[in-house]
Amino acid sequence: MISEVMPSYGRVDISFDRGDGAYLFTSDGKRYLDFASGVAVTALGHNHPHLVEALTKQAAKLWHCSNLFRIPEQERLAHRLVSHSFADTAFFCNSGAEAVEAGLKLVRKFQHDTGNTERYRMVTFDGSFHGRTLSTISAGANAAHQAGFGPMVEAFDHVPFGNLNEVRNAITPQTAGILVEAVQGEGGIRPGDVAFLKGLREACDEFGLLLFFDEVQTGMGRTGHLFGYEWAGVTPDVIALAKGLGGGFPVGACLATERAAIGITPGTHGSTFGGNPLAMAVANAVLDVLLEDDFLAKVRTTGNKLMRQLEGVAEQWPQVIESVRGVGLMIGLKCAVPAGGLVTACREAGLLTVPAGDNVCRLLPPLIIGDSHVAEAVEMVGNACKSLAS
Ligand SMILES: *Cc1c(COP(=O)(O)O)cnc(C)c1O
């Protein structure tokens, strides 16, 4: 008989009933160090007092209001996001896939409204992930996500991640833009080569395309910069945000320059729940913390320490971990054993991680961690390696 929760996930038989900072607790009291963060969502850990206060205060005032009216918390968040980014304007939605979808529509509308009606296709990359709607599985390059759901939305030209020649070859008179993750997340924590990412900007400028960064995973401090494009030193025209933006509250956003968003006028796009007061209050609270002096600098130093120490573990257990890679607190352990085995062994040692493509075990800790969490996690990964090697 089918499970009453539709069986679209393979689930681990553990459930949590409480979180505190970097830790999660099961109902029977077992504690885990959470370096999964709900896949890069709980960026400030669990139960952050500032977020709890923002949510409960707003909950006592107003939950929902249609976008047919002004929403002050939304205007405030838009102002803060654009004043700390390349962008001039923000559209709010509820998830990563919707944020990517909004960006894809915006790119098409830009081309259409600037007289390039034949330009509708996007260049996207092998190994990429952009969400689970029909158009985002079509944009992504995961065969398992596409299987049985065809025909795909026929508007994406996939090229190898990192190969600028192939990108330039794939550009045709029908190309509208390029969609890329600066650091591929689900694909296995594969940081884009900075020269390659700069080359994408140049190709976009040369051919009149828009550069669209999917920052659903890399955004909101994950790379040690507020946005992944800052790490890369490349300015996009459009970005998609979600995951860490709400610190655990569902919210997404599409940010764009005024020029790129030229086609977005009243009635062209929308979302019933997008930008609701609850989500906006929490996202503003997340931003309060990320924008504190030295917060992101600490993410960078903590990330470096974690990476160096994990390299030490990899040297000690080369039969388990082949290499360590990543940016900021977005770290991948490329495994010499099946990555799922390392994820399980880490969990048995008390550490939650996430499997990713390319046989990688992903570490996405909350951005609030300090040296003691690093030491604890490194010891647990070492114990997991030991259990797998013996
Ligand atoms: C998680 C993710 C998405 C999809 O986000 P959802 O909220 O699950 O729709 C899109 N792009 C990237 C890069 C992601 O990591």
mmCIF file of C-alpha atoms in Angstrom, residues 4-379:
data_model
loop_
_atom_site.group_PDB
_atom_site.id
_atom_site.type_symbol
_atom_site.label_atom_id
_atom_site.label_comp_id
_atom_site.label_asym_id
_atom_site.label_seq_id
_atom_site.Cartn_x
_atom_site.Cartn_y
_atom_site.Cartn_z
ATOM 1 C CA GLU A 4 0.039 8.270 3.003
ATOM 2 C CA VAL A 5 2.850 10.769 2.590
ATOM 3 C CA MET A 6 3.456 10.434 -1.151
ATOM 4 C CA PRO A 7 6.666 8.430 -1.463
ATOM 5 C CA SER A 8 8.742 10.960 -3.436
ATOM 6 C CA TYR A 9 11.576 10.848 -0.893
ATOM 7 C CA GLY A 10 13.703 8.030 0.460
ATOM 8 C CA ARG A 11 13.666 8.960 4.126
ATOM 9 C CA VAL A 12 15.964 8.097 7.005
ATOM 10 C CA ASP A 13 13.966 6.663 9.911
ATOM 11 C CA ILE A 14 14.812 9.460 12.347
ATOM 12 C CA SER A 15 12.712 12.470 13.296
ATOM 13 C CA PHE A 16 13.629 15.555 15.233
ATOM 14 C CA ASP A 17 11.470 17.516 17.580
ATOM 15 C CA ARG A 18 13.774 20.294 18.669
ATOM 16 C CA GLY A 19 16.676 22.309 17.402
ATOM 17 C CA ASP A 20 19.129 24.590 19.152
ATOM 18 C CA GLY A 21 21.839 26.429 17.238
ATOM 19 C CA ALA A 22 23.917 23.887 15.325
ATOM 20 C CA TYR A 23 22.232 20.917 17.045
ATOM 21 C CA LEU A 24 19.128 18.851 16.410
ATOM 22 C CA PHE A 25 17.517 16.583 19.009
ATOM 23 C CA THR A 26 15.333 13.515 18.390
ATOM 24 C CA SER A 27 12.272 12.950 20.538
ATOM 25 C CA ASP A 28 14.201 10.351 22.536
ATOM 26 C CA GLY A 29 16.887 12.920 23.278
ATOM 27 C CA LYS A 30 19.699 11.914 20.900
ATOM 28 C CA ARG A 31 21.748 14.919 19.767
ATOM 29 C CA TYR A 32 23.133 15.477 16.251
ATOM 30 C CA LEU A 33 25.474 18.167 15.007
ATOM 31 C CA ASP A 34 23.578 19.517 12.017
ATOM 32 C CA PHE A 35 25.943 20.153 9.100
ATOM 33 C CA ALA A 36 23.104 19.664 6.622
ATOM 34 C CA SER A 37 21.002 22.641 7.714
ATOM 35 C CA GLY A 38 17.970 21.223 5.900
ATOM 36 C CA VAL A 39 20.123 21.443 2.763
ATOM 37 C CA ALA A 40 21.545 24.933 3.294
ATOM 38 C CA VAL A 41 18.292 26.375 4.611
ATOM 39 C CA THR A 42 18.727 26.986 8.343
ATOM 40 C CA ALA A 43 21.627 29.353 7.710
ATOM 41 C CA LEU A 44 21.567 30.736 11.256
ATOM 42 C CA GLY A 45 21.007 27.385 12.933
ATOM 43 C CA HIS A 46 17.862 26.337 14.754
ATOM 44 C CA ASN A 47 15.787 28.453 17.078
ATOM 45 C CA HIS A 48 17.829 31.612 16.578
ATOM 46 C CA PRO A 49 16.381 34.044 19.137
ATOM 47 C CA HIS A 50 16.340 36.997 16.722
ATOM 48 C CA LEU A 51 14.439 34.974 14.102
ATOM 49 C CA VAL A 52 12.014 33.511 16.627
ATOM 50 C CA GLU A 53 11.276 37.005 17.899
ATOM 51 C CA ALA A 54 10.752 38.407 14.387
ATOM 52 C CA LEU A 55 8.390 35.556 13.446
ATOM 53 C CA THR A 56 6.329 35.586 16.626
ATOM 54 C CA LYS A 57 6.037 39.380 16.677
ATOM 55 C CA GLN A 58 4.806 39.397 13.079
ATOM 56 C CA ALA A 59 2.524 36.409 13.765
ATOM 57 C CA ALA A 60 0.689 38.457 16.357
ATOM 58 C CA LYS A 61 0.203 41.330 13.875
ATOM 59 C CA LEU A 62 -0.511 40.156 10.316
ATOM 60 C CA TRP A 63 0.190 36.879 8.490
ATOM 61 C CA HIS A 64 -0.947 37.459 4.984
ATOM 62 C CA CYS A 65 -1.838 40.298 2.730
ATOM 63 C CA SER A 66 -2.387 40.234 -1.014
ATOM 64 C CA ASN A 67 0.218 41.744 -3.292
ATOM 65 C CA LEU A 68 -2.575 43.978 -4.541
ATOM 66 C CA PHE A 69 -1.646 46.091 -1.506
ATOM 67 C CA ARG A 70 1.648 47.542 -0.340
ATOM 68 C CA ILE A 71 3.549 45.356 2.110
ATOM 69 C CA PRO A 72 5.993 47.477 4.138
ATOM 70 C CA GLU A 73 8.184 44.549 5.291
ATOM 71 C CA GLN A 74 8.511 43.533 1.623
ATOM 72 C CA GLU A 75 9.538 47.027 0.574
ATOM 73 C CA ARG A 76 12.099 47.066 3.373
ATOM 74 C CA LEU A 77 13.580 43.693 2.380
ATOM 75 C CA ALA A 78 13.695 44.672 -1.303
ATOM 76 C CA HIS A 79 15.461 47.915 -0.394
ATOM 77 C CA ARG A 80 18.055 46.105 1.716
ATOM 78 C CA LEU A 81 18.677 43.349 -0.842
ATOM 79 C CA VAL A 82 19.131 45.780 -3.709
ATOM 80 C CA SER A 83 21.294 48.170 -1.709
ATOM 81 C CA HIS A 84 23.640 45.280 -0.844
ATOM 82 C CA SER A 85 23.757 43.812 -4.349
ATOM 83 C CA PHE A 86 24.111 44.577 -8.063
ATOM 84 C CA ALA A 87 20.323 44.567 -8.370
ATOM 85 C CA ASP A 88 17.747 47.344 -8.592
ATOM 86 C CA THR A 89 14.593 45.376 -7.996
ATOM 87 C CA ALA A 90 13.319 42.207 -6.276
ATOM 88 C CA PHE A 91 10.393 39.825 -6.861
ATOM 89 C CA PHE A 92 9.395 37.599 -3.930
ATOM 90 C CA CYS A 93 8.140 34.029 -4.114
ATOM 91 C CA ASN A 94 8.225 30.943 -1.907
ATOM 92 C CA SER A 95 10.900 28.556 -3.116
ATOM 93 C CA GLY A 96 14.040 28.144 -5.154
ATOM 94 C CA ALA A 97 12.359 26.661 -8.204
ATOM 95 C CA GLU A 98 9.914 29.555 -8.296
ATOM 96 C CA ALA A 99 12.751 32.055 -8.008
ATOM 97 C CA VAL A 100 14.530 30.393 -10.951
ATOM 98 C CA GLU A 101 11.244 30.271 -12.877
ATOM 99 C CA ALA A 102 10.715 33.995 -12.269
ATOM 100 C CA GLY A 103 14.219 34.687 -13.568
ATOM 101 C CA LEU A 104 13.709 32.531 -16.670
ATOM 102 C CA LYS A 105 10.494 34.377 -17.478
ATOM 103 C CA LEU A 106 12.169 37.722 -16.853
ATOM 104 C CA VAL A 107 15.012 36.872 -19.262
ATOM 105 C CA ARG A 108 12.547 35.908 -22.015
ATOM 106 C CA LYS A 109 10.484 39.045 -21.428
ATOM 107 C CA PHE A 110 13.589 41.216 -21.571
ATOM 108 C CA GLN A 111 14.542 39.807 -24.961
ATOM 109 C CA HIS A 112 10.984 40.017 -26.235
ATOM 110 C CA ASP A 113 10.471 43.592 -25.107
ATOM 111 C CA THR A 114 13.795 44.774 -26.491
ATOM 112 C CA GLY A 115 12.891 43.532 -29.957
ATOM 113 C CA ASN A 116 14.636 40.155 -29.908
ATOM 114 C CA THR A 117 11.522 38.026 -30.119
ATOM 115 C CA GLU A 118 13.455 35.044 -31.501
ATOM 116 C CA ARG A 119 15.638 34.820 -28.381
ATOM 117 C CA TYR A 120 14.122 32.414 -25.843
ATOM 118 C CA ARG A 121 16.699 29.683 -25.177
ATOM 119 C CA MET A 122 19.061 29.420 -22.205
ATOM 120 C CA VAL A 123 22.516 27.902 -22.079
ATOM 121 C CA THR A 124 22.754 25.751 -18.931
ATOM 122 C CA PHE A 125 25.336 23.305 -17.590
ATOM 123 C CA ASP A 126 26.027 19.640 -17.085
ATOM 124 C CA GLY A 127 25.816 18.847 -13.387
ATOM 125 C CA SER A 128 23.483 21.759 -12.666
ATOM 126 C CA PHE A 129 20.380 21.742 -10.477
ATOM 127 C CA HIS A 130 17.678 24.391 -10.589
ATOM 128 C CA GLY A 131 14.616 22.851 -8.952
ATOM 129 C CA ARG A 132 11.830 20.343 -9.624
ATOM 130 C CA THR A 133 9.236 22.130 -11.742
ATOM 131 C CA LEU A 134 8.968 21.114 -15.390
ATOM 132 C CA SER A 135 11.055 24.014 -16.654
ATOM 133 C CA THR A 136 13.649 23.773 -13.885
ATOM 134 C CA ILE A 137 14.197 20.020 -14.378
ATOM 135 C CA SER A 138 14.572 20.853 -18.063
ATOM 136 C CA ALA A 139 17.154 23.519 -17.219
ATOM 137 C CA GLY A 140 18.967 21.179 -14.856
ATOM 138 C CA ALA A 141 21.049 18.265 -16.011
ATOM 139 C CA ASN A 142 19.991 15.395 -13.774
ATOM 140 C CA ALA A 143 18.704 12.494 -15.905
ATOM 141 C CA ALA A 144 17.014 10.897 -12.882
ATOM 142 C CA HIS A 145 15.008 14.070 -12.277
ATOM 143 C CA GLN A 146 13.845 14.121 -15.907
ATOM 144 C CA ALA A 147 13.155 10.405 -16.431
ATOM 145 C CA GLY A 148 9.504 9.708 -17.206
ATOM 146 C CA PHE A 149 8.510 13.358 -17.058
ATOM 147 C CA GLY A 150 9.100 14.134 -20.722
ATOM 148 C CA PRO A 151 8.823 15.884 -22.983
ATOM 149 C CA MET A 152 11.099 18.420 -21.332
ATOM 150 C CA VAL A 153 10.626 22.144 -21.879
ATOM 151 C CA GLU A 154 12.605 22.466 -25.090
ATOM 152 C CA ALA A 155 14.483 25.677 -24.359
ATOM 153 C CA PHE A 156 17.770 24.689 -22.732
ATOM 154 C CA ASP A 157 21.130 23.913 -24.291
ATOM 155 C CA HIS A 158 23.393 22.006 -21.912
ATOM 156 C CA VAL A 159 27.141 22.377 -22.128
ATOM 157 C CA PRO A 160 30.026 21.100 -19.967
ATOM 158 C CA PHE A 161 30.503 23.184 -16.793
ATOM 159 C CA GLY A 162 33.749 25.090 -17.185
ATOM 160 C CA ASN A 163 34.116 24.909 -20.957
ATOM 161 C CA LEU A 164 33.906 28.416 -22.404
ATOM 162 C CA ASN A 165 34.458 27.266 -25.991
ATOM 163 C CA GLU A 166 31.429 24.989 -25.756
ATOM 164 C CA VAL A 167 29.402 27.852 -24.297
ATOM 165 C CA ARG A 168 30.298 30.121 -27.177
ATOM 166 C CA ASN A 169 29.545 27.339 -29.684
ATOM 167 C CA ALA A 170 26.136 26.785 -28.101
ATOM 168 C CA ILE A 171 25.090 30.428 -28.476
ATOM 169 C CA THR A 172 22.728 30.899 -31.442
ATOM 170 C CA PRO A 173 20.426 33.714 -32.616
ATOM 171 C CA GLN A 174 17.800 32.075 -30.377
ATOM 172 C CA THR A 175 19.837 32.305 -27.172
ATOM 173 C CA ALA A 176 18.416 34.658 -24.545
ATOM 174 C CA GLY A 177 20.733 34.072 -21.606
ATOM 175 C CA ILE A 178 23.030 31.856 -19.591
ATOM 176 C CA LEU A 179 21.935 30.224 -16.322
ATOM 177 C CA VAL A 180 24.707 29.055 -13.993
ATOM 178 C CA GLU A 181 25.508 28.185 -10.380
ATOM 179 C CA ALA A 182 28.779 29.848 -9.364
ATOM 180 C CA VAL A 183 29.360 26.799 -7.189
ATOM 181 C CA GLN A 184 27.316 23.783 -8.232
ATOM 182 C CA GLY A 185 25.598 22.509 -5.083
ATOM 183 C CA GLU A 186 23.543 19.381 -5.796
ATOM 184 C CA GLY A 187 26.035 18.581 -8.558
ATOM 185 C CA GLY A 188 28.694 17.940 -5.908
ATOM 186 C CA ILE A 189 30.092 21.264 -4.595
ATOM 187 C CA ARG A 190 31.898 22.111 -7.807
ATOM 188 C CA PRO A 191 33.165 25.710 -7.693
ATOM 189 C CA GLY A 192 33.162 27.341 -11.117
ATOM 190 C CA ASP A 193 36.534 28.427 -12.376
ATOM 191 C CA VAL A 194 36.615 32.202 -11.872
ATOM 192 C CA ALA A 195 38.046 32.818 -15.362
ATOM 193 C CA PHE A 196 35.213 30.700 -16.785
ATOM 194 C CA LEU A 197 32.559 32.678 -14.888
ATOM 195 C CA LYS A 198 34.128 35.946 -16.079
ATOM 196 C CA GLY A 199 34.089 34.528 -19.604
ATOM 197 C CA LEU A 200 30.335 33.967 -19.307
ATOM 198 C CA ARG A 201 29.901 37.656 -18.506
ATOM 199 C CA GLU A 202 31.958 38.591 -21.553
ATOM 200 C CA ALA A 203 29.996 36.229 -23.804
ATOM 201 C CA CYS A 204 26.713 37.694 -22.518
ATOM 202 C CA ASP A 205 27.907 41.220 -23.243
ATOM 203 C CA GLU A 206 29.195 40.269 -26.675
ATOM 204 C CA PHE A 207 25.996 38.492 -27.793
ATOM 205 C CA GLY A 208 23.357 40.577 -25.989
ATOM 206 C CA LEU A 209 22.410 37.877 -23.474
ATOM 207 C CA LEU A 210 21.481 38.133 -19.816
ATOM 208 C CA LEU A 211 23.651 36.405 -17.210
ATOM 209 C CA PHE A 212 21.503 34.624 -14.636
ATOM 210 C CA PHE A 213 23.150 33.185 -11.492
ATOM 211 C CA ASP A 214 21.175 30.580 -9.585
ATOM 212 C CA GLU A 215 22.142 31.600 -6.033
ATOM 213 C CA VAL A 216 19.524 29.499 -4.294
ATOM 214 C CA GLN A 217 22.307 27.565 -2.532
ATOM 215 C CA THR A 218 25.306 29.915 -2.859
ATOM 216 C CA GLY A 219 23.435 33.047 -1.768
ATOM 217 C CA MET A 220 22.891 34.562 1.682
ATOM 218 C CA GLY A 221 26.383 34.152 3.064
ATOM 219 C CA ARG A 222 27.033 30.505 2.206
ATOM 220 C CA THR A 223 30.271 31.275 0.325
ATOM 221 C CA GLY A 224 31.481 33.736 2.973
ATOM 222 C CA HIS A 225 30.146 36.576 0.829
ATOM 223 C CA LEU A 226 26.541 37.749 0.864
ATOM 224 C CA PHE A 227 26.217 36.406 -2.698
ATOM 225 C CA GLY A 228 28.213 33.834 -4.642
ATOM 226 C CA TYR A 229 28.745 36.240 -7.538
ATOM 227 C CA GLU A 230 30.808 38.421 -5.190
ATOM 228 C CA TRP A 231 33.043 35.437 -4.465
ATOM 229 C CA ALA A 232 33.471 34.990 -8.231
ATOM 230 C CA GLY A 233 33.951 38.716 -8.861
ATOM 231 C CA VAL A 234 31.405 38.601 -11.685
ATOM 232 C CA THR A 235 28.300 40.796 -11.874
ATOM 233 C CA PRO A 236 25.178 39.027 -13.162
ATOM 234 C CA ASP A 237 21.973 40.614 -14.490
ATOM 235 C CA VAL A 238 19.618 38.347 -12.583
ATOM 236 C CA ILE A 239 19.884 36.063 -9.538
ATOM 237 C CA ALA A 240 17.584 33.578 -7.842
ATOM 238 C CA LEU A 241 17.602 33.261 -4.033
ATOM 239 C CA ALA A 242 15.791 30.974 -1.590
ATOM 240 C CA LYS A 243 17.122 28.393 0.919
ATOM 241 C CA GLY A 244 19.080 30.518 3.437
ATOM 242 C CA LEU A 245 17.045 33.657 2.703
ATOM 243 C CA GLY A 246 14.385 32.722 5.268
ATOM 244 C CA GLY A 247 16.621 30.799 7.665
ATOM 245 C CA GLY A 248 14.032 27.988 7.607
ATOM 246 C CA PHE A 249 10.933 29.951 6.676
ATOM 247 C CA PRO A 250 9.915 29.301 3.043
ATOM 248 C CA VAL A 251 10.785 32.290 0.884
ATOM 249 C CA GLY A 252 12.455 32.908 -2.451
ATOM 250 C CA ALA A 253 13.426 35.962 -4.447
ATOM 251 C CA CYS A 254 14.486 36.941 -7.930
ATOM 252 C CA LEU A 255 16.752 39.994 -8.052
ATOM 253 C CA ALA A 256 17.508 41.869 -11.265
ATOM 254 C CA THR A 257 18.864 45.076 -12.662
ATOM 255 C CA GLU A 258 16.394 47.694 -13.843
ATOM 256 C CA ARG A 259 17.440 46.992 -17.435
ATOM 257 C CA ALA A 260 16.894 43.214 -17.160
ATOM 258 C CA ALA A 261 13.492 43.673 -15.486
ATOM 259 C CA ILE A 262 12.263 46.044 -18.201
ATOM 260 C CA GLY A 263 9.444 43.675 -19.203
ATOM 261 C CA ILE A 264 8.044 43.230 -15.710
ATOM 262 C CA THR A 265 5.007 45.485 -15.404
ATOM 263 C CA PRO A 266 1.771 45.076 -13.409
ATOM 264 C CA GLY A 267 0.117 41.795 -14.310
ATOM 265 C CA THR A 268 3.113 40.124 -15.987
ATOM 266 C CA HIS A 269 4.082 37.841 -13.098
ATOM 267 C CA GLY A 270 2.796 37.025 -9.647
ATOM 268 C CA SER A 271 2.555 34.795 -6.607
ATOM 269 C CA THR A 272 -0.257 34.572 -4.069
ATOM 270 C CA PHE A 273 1.975 33.866 -1.091
ATOM 271 C CA GLY A 274 5.112 35.576 -2.393
ATOM 272 C CA GLY A 275 6.438 38.309 -0.137
ATOM 273 C CA ASN A 276 3.919 37.703 2.654
ATOM 274 C CA PRO A 277 4.499 39.596 5.914
ATOM 275 C CA LEU A 278 5.631 36.516 7.894
ATOM 276 C CA ALA A 279 8.283 35.524 5.350
ATOM 277 C CA MET A 280 9.431 39.116 4.955
ATOM 278 C CA ALA A 281 9.772 39.665 8.701
ATOM 279 C CA VAL A 282 11.940 36.567 9.042
ATOM 280 C CA ALA A 283 14.070 37.308 5.967
ATOM 281 C CA ASN A 284 14.695 40.830 7.263
ATOM 282 C CA ALA A 285 15.799 39.297 10.562
ATOM 283 C CA VAL A 286 18.155 36.904 8.730
ATOM 284 C CA LEU A 287 19.632 39.883 6.928
ATOM 285 C CA ASP A 288 20.095 41.768 10.230
ATOM 286 C CA VAL A 289 22.449 38.995 11.333
ATOM 287 C CA LEU A 290 24.259 38.441 8.016
ATOM 288 C CA LEU A 291 24.967 42.169 7.755
ATOM 289 C CA GLU A 292 26.462 42.455 11.250
ATOM 290 C CA ASP A 293 30.088 43.627 11.211
ATOM 291 C CA ASP A 294 32.499 40.757 10.656
ATOM 292 C CA PHE A 295 29.770 38.093 10.349
ATOM 293 C CA LEU A 296 30.744 37.126 6.792
ATOM 294 C CA ALA A 297 34.473 37.465 7.512
ATOM 295 C CA LYS A 298 33.997 34.904 10.267
ATOM 296 C CA VAL A 299 32.186 32.585 7.860
ATOM 297 C CA ARG A 300 35.262 32.786 5.612
ATOM 298 C CA THR A 301 37.784 32.061 8.378
ATOM 299 C CA THR A 302 35.650 29.283 9.870
ATOM 300 C CA GLY A 303 35.187 27.787 6.405
ATOM 301 C CA ASN A 304 38.933 27.842 5.806
ATOM 302 C CA LYS A 305 39.625 26.153 9.130
ATOM 303 C CA LEU A 306 37.018 23.469 8.489
ATOM 304 C CA MET A 307 38.379 22.857 5.000
ATOM 305 C CA ARG A 308 42.040 22.617 6.185
ATOM 306 C CA GLN A 309 41.135 20.241 9.006
ATOM 307 C CA LEU A 310 39.034 18.074 6.708
ATOM 308 C CA GLU A 311 41.998 17.921 4.347
ATOM 309 C CA GLY A 312 43.914 16.467 7.293
ATOM 310 C CA VAL A 313 41.217 13.810 7.713
ATOM 311 C CA ALA A 314 41.347 13.057 3.981
ATOM 312 C CA GLU A 315 45.128 12.592 4.184
ATOM 313 C CA GLN A 316 44.668 10.185 7.053
ATOM 314 C CA TRP A 317 41.896 8.202 5.308
ATOM 315 C CA PRO A 318 42.599 8.360 1.565
ATOM 316 C CA GLN A 319 40.745 5.041 1.158
ATOM 317 C CA VAL A 320 37.548 6.938 2.184
ATOM 318 C CA ILE A 321 37.997 10.598 1.156
ATOM 319 C CA GLU A 322 39.692 11.380 -2.130
ATOM 320 C CA SER A 323 39.687 15.189 -1.848
ATOM 321 C CA VAL A 324 38.062 18.180 -0.181
ATOM 322 C CA ARG A 325 36.652 21.122 -2.127
ATOM 323 C CA GLY A 326 34.361 24.077 -1.709
ATOM 324 C CA VAL A 327 33.980 27.745 -0.878
ATOM 325 C CA GLY A 328 33.137 29.273 2.498
ATOM 326 C CA LEU A 329 30.843 26.937 4.406
ATOM 327 C CA MET A 330 29.855 24.984 1.317
ATOM 328 C CA ILE A 331 32.197 22.005 1.448
ATOM 329 C CA GLY A 332 32.276 18.715 -0.445
ATOM 330 C CA LEU A 333 34.110 15.524 0.429
ATOM 331 C CA LYS A 334 34.777 13.683 -2.812
ATOM 332 C CA CYS A 335 34.565 10.064 -1.716
ATOM 333 C CA ALA A 336 36.613 7.002 -2.593
ATOM 334 C CA VAL A 337 33.774 4.879 -1.156
ATOM 335 C CA PRO A 338 30.081 5.391 -2.063
ATOM 336 C CA ALA A 339 29.231 8.875 -0.723
ATOM 337 C CA GLY A 340 25.985 7.570 0.769
ATOM 338 C CA GLY A 341 28.084 5.264 2.950
ATOM 339 C CA LEU A 342 30.049 8.201 4.346
ATOM 340 C CA VAL A 343 26.831 10.169 4.946
ATOM 341 C CA THR A 344 25.451 7.202 6.924
ATOM 342 C CA ALA A 345 28.686 6.674 8.857
ATOM 343 C CA CYS A 346 28.824 10.393 9.729
ATOM 344 C CA ARG A 347 25.231 10.228 10.958
ATOM 345 C CA GLU A 348 26.047 7.203 13.090
ATOM 346 C CA ALA A 349 28.952 9.244 14.503
ATOM 347 C CA GLY A 350 26.493 12.067 15.327
ATOM 348 C CA LEU A 351 26.988 14.367 12.331
ATOM 349 C CA LEU A 352 24.344 15.199 9.721
ATOM 350 C CA THR A 353 25.595 15.768 6.153
ATOM 351 C CA VAL A 354 23.961 15.590 2.707
ATOM 352 C CA PRO A 355 24.836 13.423 -0.287
ATOM 353 C CA ALA A 356 25.405 15.217 -3.606
ATOM 354 C CA GLY A 357 26.268 14.343 -7.195
ATOM 355 C CA ASP A 358 29.736 13.243 -8.318
ATOM 356 C CA ASN A 359 29.973 10.905 -5.300
ATOM 357 C CA VAL A 360 30.280 13.767 -2.836
ATOM 358 C CA CYS A 361 29.322 14.072 0.826
ATOM 359 C CA ARG A 362 28.262 17.691 1.404
ATOM 360 C CA LEU A 363 28.824 19.763 4.533
ATOM 361 C CA LEU A 364 26.545 22.799 4.768
ATOM 362 C CA PRO A 365 26.791 23.872 8.410
ATOM 363 C CA PRO A 366 24.872 26.806 9.810
ATOM 364 C CA LEU A 367 26.881 29.998 9.279
ATOM 365 C CA ILE A 368 26.953 30.644 13.047
ATOM 366 C CA ILE A 369 29.347 27.803 13.868
ATOM 367 C CA GLY A 370 32.607 28.412 15.722
ATOM 368 C CA ASP A 371 35.842 26.545 16.378
ATOM 369 C CA SER A 372 34.302 24.066 18.812
ATOM 370 C CA HIS A 373 31.765 22.928 16.204
ATOM 371 C CA VAL A 374 34.553 22.613 13.637
ATOM 372 C CA ALA A 375 36.597 20.453 16.002
ATOM 373 C CA GLU A 376 33.578 18.311 16.859
ATOM 374 C CA ALA A 377 32.618 17.794 13.201
ATOM 375 C CA VAL A 378 36.176 16.958 12.157
ATOM 376 C CA GLU A 379 36.418 14.355 14.889
#
